[in-house]
Structures are given as structure tokens and as C-alpha cells.
Amino acid sequence: MKRSFFSRNVLSSLLLGLILAAGAGCKKNHNNNPPTSNTISEEDSLKYYIYHYMLVTFDDGAMAYYHDSLPLYLWYHQVPTSTINPFDDTKYPKGEDLLNAIISYPINPQTGKAIDRYSFLDRQGAVSGLIQGGITGDMGFQPAYAYDNNNQLHLVVLYVYKNSSAGQQGVQRGWEITAINGNTNISDQNLVVNALYNSQSAQFTFKKRDGSSVTLTIQATQYQVNPVLFDTVYTLSNGKKVGYFVFNQFIDIYDSNNNPTETKNELDAVFQKFKDSAVSSIVIDERYNGGGAVSTAEYIDNTLAPASANGKIMYTYVYNDRLTAHASDLQLPININFQNTGSFNLEHVFFIVSRNTVSASELTINNLKPYMDVQLVGDTTYGKPVGFFGWPIEYDSAGTQKHVADLYSVNFQTKNATGYGDYFTGMVPNKLEYDYIGYNWGDPNDPNLQDVFNYLTTGNYRTTSAARLASQPQQYRVIQGSLPLKRFEGMVNYRAAGMFKPYLR
């Protein structure tokens, strides 16, 4: 793909001409006066590219050829560009400030509120490293605050990655954190956040489900993420076989060299296990899945969909009007069809979801709904039917090519075969259920699994929660949003960005 790389001096001399040309192409008035070559900073350059790529064009040569602006941002037409000067350091001292100003303008007509709560800037390139390579760096576990049946506050582990420092030391979902670095005031959110996200090492005291305690020193390390946290096959009282697995991140199934990733290997092993067991239904637990690569969503859907879906539309891409007009020439994907379906002949597919089920997770669900019985158990999902290309911003700085940031601005919306894709406020479950984290993954007493089993044996979901409310106090009920989840939230199509073909040869 063609990128624009300018030295600092060249950039400063071109900025005014480019902005004025962009104004003519967009038929909008721009009064932005760029800084001189003596005052331009790298941050000013970053802000310029954010503005230019999102609201003007992804490539100046392509815009000249098509005689049309080619902005990447899905909602560019709602942004009053004449009021935005990307070089106004008072309003926008950092690139993030400019980005947040831009995304504040598009409004969701259904709610009357700002629609873009998704776009962001990744200065470290951590997202591409995670989604494309499966590599991340942290302590490897995520806690959340929860109430017990007596409404007492607890800090409990949501999930753990087995290859991380926490996973290697045996930390499990449902363990309660009773002290951090010897401090038992776990209600102090700053204490928790600083230990988890701002420290290279911290000491945690855990209370296990059997009541015993252990104190572990956990390090922030680089490790390979294993997104399949658990899998098993259940045999119900009526003899039905049910496959269950926990999927926590849509890491790409192929790396940048087109080699199968560990994620693909794990998914293949799980699906083969389910085939060998002749399961009639599959349960995918996506409670904390923030999304990731659309290619992985497609892979899962192709595996689960019935043979009758083969060759039919899985989902479609919706771009802004300028990209849509030139989508064919730019080789942008429009319709994605099912391929090689029929691996299973499933009666139902269940998804266990929550407010932390985001984007590619929701895409996987939405794609299947027109073709098979899809049931949701849990809480309403996050609501993100839009995604990113993952656009790198690079330029020459003092003679050295430099990667400055990856721009994740909303570039497309997805819709399923029936044309539905407006779940901006989330997908409502068929059976509302609390997220109780006192149970480890796969525990058949987990109320979410109990709901699924009841449906498969009686044809109905449970109508009362009296039994679980009267049960043991370790049924910690998650307080949604009580702690930030440090993870990528969205869906990204790096392949599409690589397929752009500007008219520069």
C-alpha cells in the first residue's frame, strides 16, 4: 500500500497546499494555517495526518486521480471541518485531543447522543501485536469487583491467560484478591489499577474457593495469548451432547506471513473434539471477549453454519459514500460469503454474553442469526457493529522513518444477510442472567450454563432465580464497569487496508 512519507521540512511546506486542496475536494472552507518549518513538531505532524486521513483522503495521489476526496472515517460528513484547525495547540495539544474532538460530532439518530465511543489512537502498536501476533505484555489476569449474596464487596479474578505470569503460577477464575502488596483495602481502585497496569511486579494475596490462601508475586511479562481458556463436552440427562468453550480474544488465525497462529490451532482442536463427540449444540462463552480480527469471526462462523448457508452472504461492509463510490477500484470488500460450511449439524448455538462482549464477538453472533437458531444468555452486549482498518501513521522525522501511531478510527459498519447491523445499544439476550464469578470455567453449577442446560432438556429457560439466590455466598455477582478491562475492544480488518490500490504507480 502507498503511504505518504514526508520529512519535517517538506511536510511543513506541503501542509498548506494539501489542506487547501483538501478543502476544494471536500467543498468545505478551511482556515488552517500550518506552522513554519522552524516550529513544526512531530505532534503537529501526527495531528495533521489524523485530520487528513479521517476527513480528507487516505492518499493524495488517489484523490487527484479520482477527482474526489477519499476520507477513511465512516461519519466524516457529520464533522464540521471548517471549525477544526489540527494545529491549534490550545484546543488540541495532543493527537488524542484532536481525535476526541472529531469523534464527538457524529450523532446516533436513535439516541441523540454521540455515536462514536470506539475510535482511538495506539501509539505503541500494541493492538496489532496482539491481534496479528497474539503477543501481549501484562500480568495476565483481570479482576473485577463483585457483590456476594449479602451485598458485601469482593475483588475477584474474572479470567487468566495460562501463558502469563499469573497463569503459570496457577491463578484461577473465581479466586478472591484479599490484599495487594500487603494492603487489605481492596476497595481502593487506585491501589488495584496501579498494581495491575502501572507496575512491573506486585504481590497479591488470593483466597481460593476452598478457603485457603496463597500470596504470589506476579510479573508483567511478554507472552503468547491463548484465547481458548477452557473447553469440554457435557452429556445432559436426555443424552444430548453439548460442546462448550470459552473464547476470550479474536486473535487472527493467520500471522503476517500467512502461517496458522496458535489461535487457529486451538480452535481446530476444540472443533475436532466436538466433532468426535457428536455434539448437537455448541456453547461459546464470550463474556469478556473484546473482539479482534474479522477473519477469525469468519472462520468460526464458517465452521458452525449449516451446509445450507454455503455460498450465501455472511455479512456486508458499509463504508462512507466516497469509499463506496470507488470500492471496486480500491478493491475494498463488500459482500463476505459463507464457505465450506456444514462441519456440524447443530440444533442450537448458544453464546454466553455480557456488557463486555464487544464487536467481533457480536459480528460472529449477528452473521449466524439468519441461518440457524442462535440463543444468547447473560446480559446485553456492548453494542459495536463498526470496525477499523488499523491505519499506520508514519513519516520521516529528521531523516529517519518513524512509526508514530496506529489510527483506529471507525471505517466501516457490518450488516448480516438480512441487512441488520444497527445494534449500537447492544444485543439483548434471550435469557437475562447475572455473571457469577465464584465458579470456575465450565462448572455445571454456573447459572449461565444451568440456563442453557434447562433449555436443552425442557425447551424453556428457567423462570426463577430463587435456587441460586439461596445458595452458597461465593456466587460473586460482577459489578459491571467496576474496573477497566485492559484489552482491545473492536473488530479490525488489516487485510482490507492492505488491499487499497491508490493510483500511484
mmCIF file of C-alpha atoms in Angstrom, residues 204-449:
data_model
loop_
_atom_site.group_PDB
_atom_site.id
_atom_site.type_symbol
_atom_site.label_atom_id
_atom_site.label_comp_id
_atom_site.label_asym_id
_atom_site.label_seq_id
_atom_site.Cartn_x
_atom_site.Cartn_y
_atom_site.Cartn_z
ATOM 1 C CA PHE A 204 -1.267 -10.448 45.505
ATOM 2 C CA THR A 205 -2.887 -12.491 48.267
ATOM 3 C CA PHE A 206 -5.591 -14.786 46.900
ATOM 4 C CA LYS A 207 -8.330 -16.659 48.716
ATOM 5 C CA LYS A 208 -9.105 -19.857 46.835
ATOM 6 C CA ARG A 209 -12.528 -21.441 46.510
ATOM 7 C CA ASP A 210 -11.654 -23.990 49.216
ATOM 8 C CA GLY A 211 -10.963 -21.165 51.684
ATOM 9 C CA SER A 212 -7.170 -21.468 51.711
ATOM 10 C CA SER A 213 -4.950 -18.512 50.855
ATOM 11 C CA VAL A 214 -1.795 -18.022 48.848
ATOM 12 C CA THR A 215 0.414 -14.973 48.280
ATOM 13 C CA LEU A 216 2.085 -14.705 44.872
ATOM 14 C CA THR A 217 4.422 -12.189 43.258
ATOM 15 C CA ILE A 218 3.167 -11.631 39.720
ATOM 16 C CA GLN A 219 5.261 -10.042 36.990
ATOM 17 C CA ALA A 220 4.263 -8.082 33.903
ATOM 18 C CA THR A 221 5.759 -10.159 31.080
ATOM 19 C CA GLN A 222 5.521 -10.686 27.341
ATOM 20 C CA TYR A 223 3.617 -13.875 26.499
ATOM 21 C CA GLN A 224 1.639 -15.667 23.812
ATOM 22 C CA VAL A 225 -2.087 -15.260 24.398
ATOM 23 C CA ASN A 226 -4.151 -18.445 24.379
ATOM 24 C CA PRO A 227 -7.698 -17.228 23.638
ATOM 25 C CA VAL A 228 -9.393 -20.580 24.318
ATOM 26 C CA LEU A 229 -9.466 -20.510 28.120
ATOM 27 C CA PHE A 230 -11.429 -23.724 28.618
ATOM 28 C CA ASP A 231 -13.310 -26.388 26.675
ATOM 29 C CA THR A 232 -15.315 -29.501 27.480
ATOM 30 C CA VAL A 233 -18.217 -31.678 26.346
ATOM 31 C CA TYR A 234 -21.266 -32.269 28.559
ATOM 32 C CA THR A 235 -23.739 -35.139 28.380
ATOM 33 C CA LEU A 236 -27.184 -33.973 29.534
ATOM 34 C CA SER A 237 -29.845 -36.029 31.268
ATOM 35 C CA ASN A 238 -31.642 -36.547 27.946
ATOM 36 C CA GLY A 239 -28.458 -37.898 26.373
ATOM 37 C CA LYS A 240 -27.663 -34.788 24.288
ATOM 38 C CA LYS A 241 -24.012 -33.879 23.850
ATOM 39 C CA VAL A 242 -23.120 -30.206 24.271
ATOM 40 C CA GLY A 243 -19.773 -28.665 23.382
ATOM 41 C CA TYR A 244 -18.648 -25.682 25.476
ATOM 42 C CA PHE A 245 -15.627 -23.424 25.170
ATOM 43 C CA VAL A 246 -14.526 -20.048 26.491
ATOM 44 C CA PHE A 247 -13.196 -17.741 23.775
ATOM 45 C CA ASN A 248 -11.612 -14.564 25.066
ATOM 46 C CA GLN A 249 -9.984 -12.743 22.120
ATOM 47 C CA PHE A 250 -10.329 -12.796 18.319
ATOM 48 C CA ILE A 251 -6.639 -13.074 17.538
ATOM 49 C CA ASP A 252 -6.074 -13.579 13.811
ATOM 50 C CA ILE A 253 -5.974 -17.188 12.615
ATOM 51 C CA TYR A 254 -3.021 -16.382 10.333
ATOM 52 C CA ASP A 255 0.026 -14.238 11.035
ATOM 53 C CA SER A 256 1.536 -11.634 8.705
ATOM 54 C CA ASN A 257 3.392 -14.437 6.856
ATOM 55 C CA ASN A 258 0.131 -16.357 6.359
ATOM 56 C CA ASN A 259 1.142 -19.069 8.803
ATOM 57 C CA PRO A 260 -1.511 -20.580 11.108
ATOM 58 C CA THR A 261 -1.446 -18.996 14.552
ATOM 59 C CA GLU A 262 -1.868 -20.658 17.926
ATOM 60 C CA THR A 263 -5.433 -19.354 17.888
ATOM 61 C CA LYS A 264 -6.249 -21.366 14.762
ATOM 62 C CA ASN A 265 -4.606 -24.437 16.239
ATOM 63 C CA GLU A 266 -6.633 -24.107 19.439
ATOM 64 C CA LEU A 267 -9.921 -23.577 17.576
ATOM 65 C CA ASP A 268 -9.235 -26.534 15.283
ATOM 66 C CA ALA A 269 -8.521 -28.773 18.269
ATOM 67 C CA VAL A 270 -11.732 -27.705 20.034
ATOM 68 C CA PHE A 271 -13.919 -28.190 16.971
ATOM 69 C CA GLN A 272 -12.374 -31.574 16.254
ATOM 70 C CA LYS A 273 -13.105 -32.605 19.828
ATOM 71 C CA PHE A 274 -16.731 -31.558 19.369
ATOM 72 C CA LYS A 275 -16.990 -33.485 16.078
ATOM 73 C CA ASP A 276 -15.552 -36.600 17.645
ATOM 74 C CA SER A 277 -18.107 -36.297 20.461
ATOM 75 C CA ALA A 278 -21.002 -35.786 18.017
ATOM 76 C CA VAL A 279 -22.315 -32.715 19.828
ATOM 77 C CA SER A 280 -25.787 -31.472 18.874
ATOM 78 C CA SER A 281 -25.314 -27.951 20.293
ATOM 79 C CA ILE A 282 -22.360 -25.682 20.986
ATOM 80 C CA VAL A 283 -21.984 -23.031 23.693
ATOM 81 C CA ILE A 284 -19.426 -20.249 23.138
ATOM 82 C CA ASP A 285 -18.653 -18.222 26.254
ATOM 83 C CA GLU A 286 -17.751 -14.676 25.169
ATOM 84 C CA ARG A 287 -18.377 -12.883 28.455
ATOM 85 C CA TYR A 288 -15.180 -10.827 28.324
ATOM 86 C CA ASN A 289 -14.286 -11.038 24.650
ATOM 87 C CA GLY A 290 -13.388 -7.585 23.337
ATOM 88 C CA GLY A 291 -13.226 -8.701 19.715
ATOM 89 C CA GLY A 292 -10.334 -8.565 17.254
ATOM 90 C CA ALA A 293 -9.802 -9.879 13.733
ATOM 91 C CA VAL A 294 -12.848 -10.258 11.481
ATOM 92 C CA SER A 295 -11.054 -13.168 9.770
ATOM 93 C CA THR A 296 -11.367 -15.181 12.979
ATOM 94 C CA ALA A 297 -15.072 -14.384 13.255
ATOM 95 C CA GLU A 298 -15.491 -15.595 9.677
ATOM 96 C CA TYR A 299 -13.571 -18.787 10.457
ATOM 97 C CA ILE A 300 -15.775 -19.621 13.446
ATOM 98 C CA ASP A 301 -18.968 -18.832 11.548
ATOM 99 C CA ASN A 302 -17.950 -20.964 8.569
ATOM 100 C CA THR A 303 -17.353 -23.850 10.956
ATOM 101 C CA LEU A 304 -20.655 -23.503 12.816
ATOM 102 C CA ALA A 305 -23.005 -22.618 9.953
ATOM 103 C CA PRO A 306 -25.185 -25.308 8.333
ATOM 104 C CA ALA A 307 -24.409 -26.650 4.877
ATOM 105 C CA SER A 308 -27.391 -24.700 3.517
ATOM 106 C CA ALA A 309 -25.532 -21.417 4.166
ATOM 107 C CA ASN A 310 -22.640 -22.287 1.859
ATOM 108 C CA GLY A 311 -22.092 -19.617 -0.795
ATOM 109 C CA LYS A 312 -24.638 -17.255 0.744
ATOM 110 C CA ILE A 313 -23.931 -13.852 2.270
ATOM 111 C CA MET A 314 -22.351 -13.972 5.699
ATOM 112 C CA TYR A 315 -22.152 -10.190 6.125
ATOM 113 C CA THR A 316 -21.657 -6.988 4.170
ATOM 114 C CA TYR A 317 -19.446 -3.952 4.656
ATOM 115 C CA VAL A 318 -20.893 -0.434 4.682
ATOM 116 C CA TYR A 319 -18.460 2.451 4.050
ATOM 117 C CA ASN A 320 -18.896 6.192 3.721
ATOM 118 C CA ASP A 321 -20.246 7.437 0.405
ATOM 119 C CA ARG A 322 -16.839 8.364 -1.045
ATOM 120 C CA LEU A 323 -15.210 4.984 -0.391
ATOM 121 C CA THR A 324 -18.378 3.210 -1.524
ATOM 122 C CA ALA A 325 -18.294 5.031 -4.861
ATOM 123 C CA HIS A 326 -14.782 3.744 -5.538
ATOM 124 C CA ALA A 327 -14.906 0.454 -3.595
ATOM 125 C CA SER A 328 -14.396 -1.704 -6.674
ATOM 126 C CA ASP A 329 -11.323 0.174 -7.885
ATOM 127 C CA LEU A 330 -9.888 0.250 -4.369
ATOM 128 C CA GLN A 331 -10.572 -3.488 -4.000
ATOM 129 C CA LEU A 332 -12.495 -2.958 -0.795
ATOM 130 C CA PRO A 333 -14.519 -5.985 0.356
ATOM 131 C CA ILE A 334 -18.295 -5.595 0.161
ATOM 132 C CA ASN A 335 -20.004 -8.993 0.500
ATOM 133 C CA ILE A 336 -18.418 -11.795 2.515
ATOM 134 C CA ASN A 337 -19.941 -15.199 1.758
ATOM 135 C CA PHE A 338 -20.005 -18.409 3.745
ATOM 136 C CA GLN A 339 -17.501 -21.024 2.569
ATOM 137 C CA ASN A 340 -17.055 -24.718 3.317
ATOM 138 C CA THR A 341 -19.907 -24.857 5.811
ATOM 139 C CA GLY A 342 -21.579 -27.952 7.205
ATOM 140 C CA SER A 343 -18.932 -29.195 9.621
ATOM 141 C CA PHE A 344 -21.707 -29.618 12.168
ATOM 142 C CA ASN A 345 -25.426 -30.220 12.026
ATOM 143 C CA LEU A 346 -26.329 -28.207 15.113
ATOM 144 C CA GLU A 347 -29.720 -27.781 16.723
ATOM 145 C CA HIS A 348 -28.635 -24.606 18.536
ATOM 146 C CA VAL A 349 -25.673 -22.329 19.059
ATOM 147 C CA PHE A 350 -25.606 -20.531 22.415
ATOM 148 C CA PHE A 351 -23.482 -17.506 23.245
ATOM 149 C CA ILE A 352 -22.930 -16.513 26.870
ATOM 150 C CA VAL A 353 -22.516 -12.744 26.749
ATOM 151 C CA SER A 354 -22.216 -9.634 28.899
ATOM 152 C CA ARG A 355 -21.663 -5.882 28.662
ATOM 153 C CA ASN A 356 -18.038 -6.819 27.935
ATOM 154 C CA THR A 357 -18.917 -8.800 24.780
ATOM 155 C CA VAL A 358 -17.768 -6.482 22.010
ATOM 156 C CA SER A 359 -17.572 -6.078 18.246
ATOM 157 C CA ALA A 360 -16.090 -9.167 16.533
ATOM 158 C CA SER A 361 -17.904 -11.207 19.196
ATOM 159 C CA GLU A 362 -21.161 -9.528 18.196
ATOM 160 C CA LEU A 363 -20.315 -9.896 14.500
ATOM 161 C CA THR A 364 -19.973 -13.670 14.970
ATOM 162 C CA ILE A 365 -23.440 -13.793 16.522
ATOM 163 C CA ASN A 366 -25.116 -11.495 14.004
ATOM 164 C CA ASN A 367 -23.718 -13.390 10.992
ATOM 165 C CA LEU A 368 -25.255 -16.692 12.100
ATOM 166 C CA LYS A 369 -28.722 -15.468 13.053
ATOM 167 C CA PRO A 370 -30.272 -15.610 9.549
ATOM 168 C CA TYR A 371 -29.239 -19.247 9.085
ATOM 169 C CA MET A 372 -29.660 -21.135 12.363
ATOM 170 C CA ASP A 373 -31.069 -20.984 15.861
ATOM 171 C CA VAL A 374 -28.855 -18.649 17.872
ATOM 172 C CA GLN A 375 -29.567 -18.088 21.560
ATOM 173 C CA LEU A 376 -27.972 -15.505 23.874
ATOM 174 C CA VAL A 377 -27.704 -15.983 27.635
ATOM 175 C CA GLY A 378 -26.341 -13.356 30.020
ATOM 176 C CA ASP A 379 -26.503 -9.574 29.798
ATOM 177 C CA THR A 380 -26.934 -7.127 26.896
ATOM 178 C CA THR A 381 -23.758 -6.899 24.823
ATOM 179 C CA TYR A 382 -21.637 -3.777 24.387
ATOM 180 C CA GLY A 383 -23.018 -2.668 21.011
ATOM 181 C CA LYS A 384 -20.330 -2.144 18.360
ATOM 182 C CA PRO A 385 -21.347 -3.015 14.789
ATOM 183 C CA VAL A 386 -18.456 -0.982 13.356
ATOM 184 C CA GLY A 387 -14.783 -1.627 12.813
ATOM 185 C CA PHE A 388 -11.349 -0.400 11.807
ATOM 186 C CA PHE A 389 -8.714 -0.837 9.127
ATOM 187 C CA GLY A 390 -5.914 -0.168 11.596
ATOM 188 C CA TRP A 391 -4.126 2.620 9.714
ATOM 189 C CA PRO A 392 -0.422 3.215 10.462
ATOM 190 C CA ILE A 393 0.803 6.799 10.606
ATOM 191 C CA GLU A 394 4.449 7.020 9.581
ATOM 192 C CA TYR A 395 6.763 9.744 8.325
ATOM 193 C CA ASP A 396 10.393 10.787 8.145
ATOM 194 C CA SER A 397 11.497 12.568 11.276
ATOM 195 C CA ALA A 398 14.859 14.294 10.945
ATOM 196 C CA GLY A 399 15.800 11.881 8.172
ATOM 197 C CA THR A 400 14.664 8.709 9.942
ATOM 198 C CA GLN A 401 11.476 6.890 9.037
ATOM 199 C CA LYS A 402 9.388 6.612 12.178
ATOM 200 C CA HIS A 403 6.199 4.840 13.142
ATOM 201 C CA VAL A 404 4.250 7.357 15.192
ATOM 202 C CA ALA A 405 0.943 5.640 15.888
ATOM 203 C CA ASP A 406 -1.766 3.371 14.542
ATOM 204 C CA LEU A 407 -5.032 5.147 13.872
ATOM 205 C CA TYR A 408 -8.155 3.152 14.732
ATOM 206 C CA SER A 409 -10.934 5.407 13.508
ATOM 207 C CA VAL A 410 -14.279 3.852 12.560
ATOM 208 C CA ASN A 411 -14.023 2.900 8.873
ATOM 209 C CA PHE A 412 -16.971 0.582 8.264
ATOM 210 C CA GLN A 413 -20.170 -0.895 9.612
ATOM 211 C CA THR A 414 -21.223 -4.516 9.119
ATOM 212 C CA LYS A 415 -24.685 -5.946 8.436
ATOM 213 C CA ASN A 416 -25.852 -9.534 8.198
ATOM 214 C CA ALA A 417 -27.669 -11.253 5.326
ATOM 215 C CA THR A 418 -30.999 -9.718 6.347
ATOM 216 C CA GLY A 419 -29.490 -6.226 6.405
ATOM 217 C CA TYR A 420 -29.423 -5.950 10.184
ATOM 218 C CA GLY A 421 -26.469 -4.304 11.880
ATOM 219 C CA ASP A 422 -27.726 -1.398 13.958
ATOM 220 C CA TYR A 423 -27.121 -2.881 17.406
ATOM 221 C CA PHE A 424 -25.332 0.213 18.688
ATOM 222 C CA THR A 425 -27.014 -0.195 22.075
ATOM 223 C CA GLY A 426 -26.158 -3.898 22.237
ATOM 224 C CA MET A 427 -27.795 -7.261 21.639
ATOM 225 C CA VAL A 428 -30.440 -8.221 24.189
ATOM 226 C CA PRO A 429 -30.149 -11.820 25.460
ATOM 227 C CA ASN A 430 -32.909 -14.407 25.166
ATOM 228 C CA LYS A 431 -32.334 -15.173 28.839
ATOM 229 C CA LEU A 432 -31.099 -12.465 31.200
ATOM 230 C CA GLU A 433 -28.608 -13.838 33.723
ATOM 231 C CA TYR A 434 -26.101 -12.339 36.134
ATOM 232 C CA ASP A 435 -22.418 -13.030 35.700
ATOM 233 C CA TYR A 436 -21.439 -15.029 38.790
ATOM 234 C CA ILE A 437 -17.681 -15.448 39.050
ATOM 235 C CA GLY A 438 -17.453 -17.647 42.112
ATOM 236 C CA TYR A 439 -17.469 -20.587 39.705
ATOM 237 C CA ASN A 440 -14.524 -21.666 37.620
ATOM 238 C CA TRP A 441 -14.908 -22.071 33.867
ATOM 239 C CA GLY A 442 -17.093 -24.988 32.937
ATOM 240 C CA ASP A 443 -18.594 -25.550 36.375
ATOM 241 C CA PRO A 444 -22.028 -27.025 35.558
ATOM 242 C CA ASN A 445 -23.450 -25.079 38.535
ATOM 243 C CA ASP A 446 -22.700 -21.781 36.780
ATOM 244 C CA PRO A 447 -26.176 -20.205 36.418
ATOM 245 C CA ASN A 448 -25.465 -19.287 32.792
ATOM 246 C CA LEU A 449 -24.730 -22.906 31.951
#
